[in-house]
Every structure is written in C-alpha cells, then in structure tokens.
Short mmCIF file of C-alpha atoms in Angstrom, two decimals:
data_model
loop_
_atom_site.label_atom_id
_atom_site.label_comp_id
_atom_site.label_asym_id
_atom_site.label_seq_id
_atom_site.Cartn_x
_atom_site.Cartn_y
_atom_site.Cartn_z
CA UNK A 1 134.83 -70.83 -68.66
CA UNK A 2 132.82 -72.31 -65.78
CA UNK A 3 135.55 -71.31 -63.34
CA UNK A 4 135.38 -67.69 -64.57
CA UNK A 5 131.58 -67.60 -64.19
CA UNK A 6 131.87 -68.93 -60.64
CA UNK A 7 134.55 -66.37 -59.84
CA UNK A 8 132.43 -63.49 -61.15
CA UNK A 9 129.41 -64.69 -59.20
CA UNK A 10 130.96 -65.65 -55.88
CA UNK A 11 133.51 -62.84 -55.48
CA UNK A 12 130.93 -60.01 -55.30
CA UNK A 13 128.94 -62.00 -52.73
CA UNK A 14 132.03 -62.45 -50.60
CA UNK A 15 132.79 -58.75 -50.79
CA UNK A 16 129.23 -57.86 -49.76
CA UNK A 17 129.45 -60.30 -46.87
CA UNK A 18 132.74 -58.80 -45.72
CA UNK A 19 131.29 -55.29 -45.92
CA UNK A 20 128.29 -56.36 -43.89
CA UNK A 21 130.50 -57.98 -41.29
CA UNK A 22 132.28 -54.67 -40.71
CA UNK A 23 129.06 -52.71 -40.23
CA UNK A 24 128.12 -51.73 -36.73
CA UNK A 25 125.75 -49.44 -34.90
CA UNK A 26 123.11 -48.92 -32.23
CA UNK A 27 119.42 -49.85 -32.31
CA UNK A 28 117.24 -47.69 -30.08
CA UNK A 29 113.67 -48.09 -28.80
CA UNK A 30 111.84 -45.09 -27.31
CA UNK A 31 108.54 -45.20 -25.41
CA UNK A 32 106.59 -42.92 -23.13
CA UNK A 33 106.19 -43.70 -19.42
CA UNK A 34 103.21 -45.92 -20.19
CA UNK A 35 105.04 -48.01 -22.78
CA UNK A 36 103.58 -46.36 -25.89
CA UNK A 37 105.92 -46.00 -28.86
CA UNK A 38 107.23 -42.48 -29.45
CA UNK A 39 107.71 -41.51 -33.07
CA UNK A 40 109.73 -38.42 -34.06
CA UNK A 41 112.19 -38.84 -31.21
CA UNK A 42 115.67 -37.65 -32.11
CA UNK A 43 118.34 -40.20 -31.26
CA UNK A 44 121.99 -39.12 -31.52
CA UNK A 45 125.24 -40.84 -30.67
CA UNK A 46 128.70 -39.52 -29.73
CA UNK A 47 131.92 -41.30 -28.78
CA UNK A 48 132.43 -41.39 -25.02
CA UNK A 49 135.94 -40.04 -25.63
CA UNK A 50 134.71 -36.78 -27.13
CA UNK A 51 132.98 -35.00 -29.98
CA UNK A 52 132.47 -36.87 -33.25
CA UNK A 53 134.21 -35.37 -36.28
CA UNK A 54 135.10 -36.17 -39.84
CA UNK A 55 131.85 -35.87 -41.78
CA UNK A 56 130.50 -32.72 -43.44
CA UNK A 57 126.94 -31.80 -42.45
CA UNK A 58 124.25 -32.72 -44.97
CA UNK A 59 121.59 -30.25 -46.10
CA UNK A 60 117.94 -30.65 -45.12
CA UNK A 61 114.56 -29.31 -46.20
CA UNK A 62 111.47 -28.22 -44.28
CA UNK A 63 108.57 -27.42 -46.57
CA UNK A 64 105.40 -25.49 -45.85
CA UNK A 65 102.34 -27.30 -47.14
CA UNK A 66 98.74 -27.45 -45.96
CA UNK A 67 99.50 -24.72 -43.42
CA UNK A 68 102.05 -27.00 -41.76
CA UNK A 69 105.79 -27.38 -41.55
CA UNK A 70 106.81 -30.78 -42.94
CA UNK A 71 108.41 -32.61 -41.31
CA UNK A 72 107.39 -31.63 -37.79
CA UNK A 73 110.83 -32.65 -36.44
CA UNK A 74 114.16 -32.32 -38.23
CA UNK A 75 117.61 -33.27 -36.94
CA UNK A 76 120.80 -31.92 -38.48
CA UNK A 77 124.49 -31.76 -37.70
CA UNK A 78 125.94 -28.44 -36.55
CA UNK A 79 126.74 -26.32 -39.59
CA UNK A 80 124.00 -27.80 -41.77
CA UNK A 81 122.01 -25.71 -44.22
CA UNK A 82 118.19 -26.03 -44.24
CA UNK A 83 115.97 -24.95 -47.14
CA UNK A 84 112.40 -23.72 -46.56
CA UNK A 85 110.32 -24.06 -49.75
CA UNK A 86 106.77 -22.72 -49.53
CA UNK A 87 104.47 -25.12 -51.38
CA UNK A 88 101.26 -23.49 -50.16
CA UNK A 89 99.08 -21.14 -52.20
CA UNK A 90 99.58 -18.44 -49.58
CA UNK A 91 102.71 -16.67 -48.39
CA UNK A 92 104.41 -17.46 -45.09
CA UNK A 93 106.62 -15.48 -42.74
CA UNK A 94 108.79 -17.93 -40.79
CA UNK A 95 110.86 -17.13 -37.73
CA UNK A 96 112.60 -18.47 -34.64
CA UNK A 97 113.36 -16.82 -31.31
CA UNK A 98 115.40 -19.82 -30.08
CA UNK A 99 118.91 -18.97 -28.78
CA UNK A 100 120.43 -21.77 -30.89
CA UNK A 101 119.35 -19.97 -34.08
CA UNK A 102 117.35 -16.75 -34.25
CA UNK A 103 116.11 -15.68 -37.67
CA UNK A 104 113.27 -13.95 -39.44
CA UNK A 105 112.24 -14.55 -43.06
CA UNK A 106 109.67 -12.08 -44.34
CA UNK A 107 106.61 -12.99 -46.39
CA UNK A 108 107.48 -15.18 -49.35
CA UNK A 109 106.15 -17.95 -51.55
CA UNK A 110 107.71 -20.65 -53.72
CA UNK A 111 111.41 -21.43 -53.47
CA UNK A 112 112.64 -17.88 -52.83
CA UNK A 113 113.57 -18.16 -49.14
CA UNK A 114 117.28 -18.01 -48.40
CA UNK A 115 118.45 -21.24 -46.71
CA UNK A 116 119.47 -20.94 -43.08
CA UNK A 117 122.73 -22.27 -41.66
CA UNK A 118 122.29 -23.86 -38.24
CA UNK A 119 125.74 -23.42 -36.72
CA UNK A 120 125.03 -23.88 -33.00
CA UNK A 121 123.91 -27.03 -31.21
CA UNK A 122 120.54 -26.87 -29.49
CA UNK A 123 116.80 -26.87 -30.10
CA UNK A 124 115.21 -24.46 -32.56
CA UNK A 125 111.45 -23.90 -32.56
CA UNK A 126 109.98 -22.59 -35.82
CA UNK A 127 106.81 -20.55 -36.19
CA UNK A 128 104.92 -18.49 -38.75
CA UNK A 129 103.91 -14.89 -38.07
CA UNK A 130 100.86 -15.27 -40.31
CA UNK A 131 99.61 -18.69 -39.19
CA UNK A 132 100.03 -19.06 -35.42
CA UNK A 133 99.32 -22.81 -35.33
CA UNK A 134 102.25 -23.65 -37.61
CA UNK A 135 105.05 -25.16 -35.53
CA UNK A 136 108.14 -27.26 -36.12
CA UNK A 137 111.31 -28.29 -34.32
CA UNK A 138 114.93 -28.51 -35.42
CA UNK A 139 117.38 -30.40 -33.22
CA UNK A 140 120.97 -29.39 -34.02
CA UNK A 141 123.59 -31.86 -32.74
CA UNK A 142 127.39 -31.95 -32.68
CA UNK A 143 127.59 -35.37 -34.33
CA UNK A 144 126.88 -36.89 -37.76
CA UNK A 145 125.45 -40.01 -36.12
CA UNK A 146 121.72 -39.52 -35.58
CA UNK A 147 118.26 -40.72 -36.58
CA UNK A 148 114.56 -40.24 -35.84
CA UNK A 149 112.33 -42.96 -34.45
CA UNK A 150 109.59 -44.40 -36.65
CA UNK A 151 105.96 -45.14 -35.75
CA UNK A 152 107.13 -48.12 -33.67
CA UNK A 153 109.48 -45.89 -31.66
CA UNK A 154 112.53 -47.55 -33.21
CA UNK A 155 115.66 -46.11 -34.83
CA UNK A 156 119.02 -47.40 -35.96
CA UNK A 157 122.23 -45.37 -36.08
CA UNK A 158 125.17 -46.64 -38.13
CA UNK A 159 128.60 -46.04 -36.58
CA UNK A 160 132.08 -46.09 -38.15
CA UNK A 161 133.79 -48.31 -35.57
CA UNK A 162 133.39 -50.20 -32.35
CA UNK A 163 133.91 -48.54 -28.99
CA UNK A 164 132.04 -46.88 -26.17
CA UNK A 165 129.35 -44.40 -27.19
CA UNK A 166 126.89 -42.12 -25.44
CA UNK A 167 123.34 -42.43 -26.82
CA UNK A 168 120.88 -39.60 -26.20
CA UNK A 169 117.14 -39.35 -26.88
CA UNK A 170 115.24 -36.08 -27.30
CA UNK A 171 111.53 -35.50 -27.91
CA UNK A 172 109.95 -32.06 -28.27
CA UNK A 173 107.15 -32.90 -25.82
CA UNK A 174 109.09 -34.27 -22.85
CA UNK A 175 108.53 -32.88 -19.37
CA UNK A 176 111.22 -30.29 -18.65
CA UNK A 177 112.91 -30.92 -22.00
CA UNK A 178 114.81 -33.86 -20.56
CA UNK A 179 117.43 -35.53 -22.78
CA UNK A 180 118.40 -38.79 -21.04
CA UNK A 181 121.51 -40.66 -22.08
CA UNK A 182 122.94 -44.16 -21.93
CA UNK A 183 126.45 -45.52 -22.36
CA UNK A 184 126.71 -48.49 -24.73
CA UNK A 185 129.57 -50.63 -25.95
CA UNK A 186 129.57 -51.27 -29.69
CA UNK A 187 131.54 -54.21 -31.11
CA UNK A 188 132.64 -53.87 -34.72
CA UNK A 189 131.22 -56.59 -36.96
CA UNK A 190 128.90 -57.81 -34.21
CA UNK A 191 125.15 -57.41 -33.79
CA UNK A 192 124.14 -53.80 -33.11
CA UNK A 193 124.25 -52.59 -29.53
CA UNK A 194 120.86 -51.67 -28.09
CA UNK A 195 119.45 -48.91 -25.93
CA UNK A 196 115.93 -48.25 -24.64
CA UNK A 197 114.40 -45.08 -23.23
CA UNK A 198 111.14 -44.24 -21.49
CA UNK A 199 110.44 -40.51 -21.61
CA UNK A 200 108.03 -38.54 -19.38
CA UNK A 201 105.65 -36.69 -21.70
CA UNK A 202 103.53 -33.58 -21.31
CA UNK A 203 99.83 -33.91 -22.17
CA UNK A 204 99.29 -33.59 -25.92
CA UNK A 205 97.22 -30.76 -27.33
CA UNK A 206 94.94 -31.38 -30.29
CA UNK A 207 96.18 -29.69 -33.47
CA UNK A 208 93.19 -27.84 -34.89
CA UNK A 209 95.15 -27.12 -38.06
CA UNK A 210 95.78 -30.80 -38.76
CA UNK A 211 92.69 -31.07 -40.95
CA UNK A 212 93.38 -27.86 -42.87
CA UNK A 213 94.51 -28.25 -46.45
CA UNK A 214 95.07 -25.90 -49.33
#
C-alpha cells in the first residue's frame, strides 16, 4: 500500500520535471535609448532557417471602452481573426488605411461588428471616424512565437525546439519604424536564451483622451 502511494505521488512529479526540462525559449528585455523600460513592445521569433509553421493562428479581441481601443497594441499571427466589441455607450466607426489590412466598419454598437481577418504581415493602425483621438496598433507577424513586453520591458517567448532563431523587437513609437533583430542560439532543456534591445523613440505626445470615461 505504501509503495503504491509513493508511486502515485512521485511519478507525476517526475513527469512534470521531465516536461519542464524539455521547455525552451527566449527572454527579451527592451529599453529606450536612455535605459527606460519599454512596455507594449512586440517581440517575435522565427527560425533562422525560414518561416515558422505548424500552428493555427489564435483569435484576438480589441474592445472599445472609455473612448479608447483596448489594448493599445495587439500582436497576432498572419491569418488571425480579430473581434471588435463596442463596450461604450456611443457608437464607433472603426477603420484602417494601412496597406497590411485596409477596412472600414460603419457606425455600430455592442457586439455586432464583423470580425476582421488579418491575412498579411505588417503594421495596421486603427482609428475611429467619430473620435479622432482613438488609436491602436496591430502587428501581424508570420510566426506563432511572439509576446508583448510588460511594464518592466520584459517578455518571454516559448519555442518548440532548440536551434538558431532570429528575434525582432517592434514598438509603435520608434524613430523611422525600426525593427532591429538579433540572432540567438536556443538549447533545448537549457536556460532560456536572452536578447536585449535599446530602441530610439520619438517624443511622446500627451493623450488628452486618457482621462475620458463613459
């Protein structure tokens, strides 16, 4: 009986340990030129040998609330579908003129907006024809391996196997829209590889709508 209890207790722990040992990835730190942490930076990773494949794109959601798009920055894999619920008490008319995905959704409220499929890699800037200060960004990437940095400027991207990978960092406010990259070597079952970026930023503009709520 004791032997069976030990087996049932220890075996799951061993399996979890083995699973953890096989995990691998890249930890990324992003700062501005002065060393300040940059939140909302999109970090995405591709094999050096070519485009990453094998995982269906996940859906995403960008809501409208308090006369804002939330979140400000969204990253999706090429082919992903994004929903745009309007949770404000007023109607919105959202659009994009960006070459990566041009669209125009007339005035609506609630959940009625048709989701958009983002089928081309690139940067998509969203706006509202009714509320000019509403702005958001969608980064569409040809890889399922991506993340956004947190308030400390840090992000971690899990990867399926060891190898050489190209890590890129993109922020909507960089000078010239620069997307620097680094080559890293990831070892399966080892500590995550690391990459660090310092991005040149344009001066920030105060968001007068930030204090507006409905």
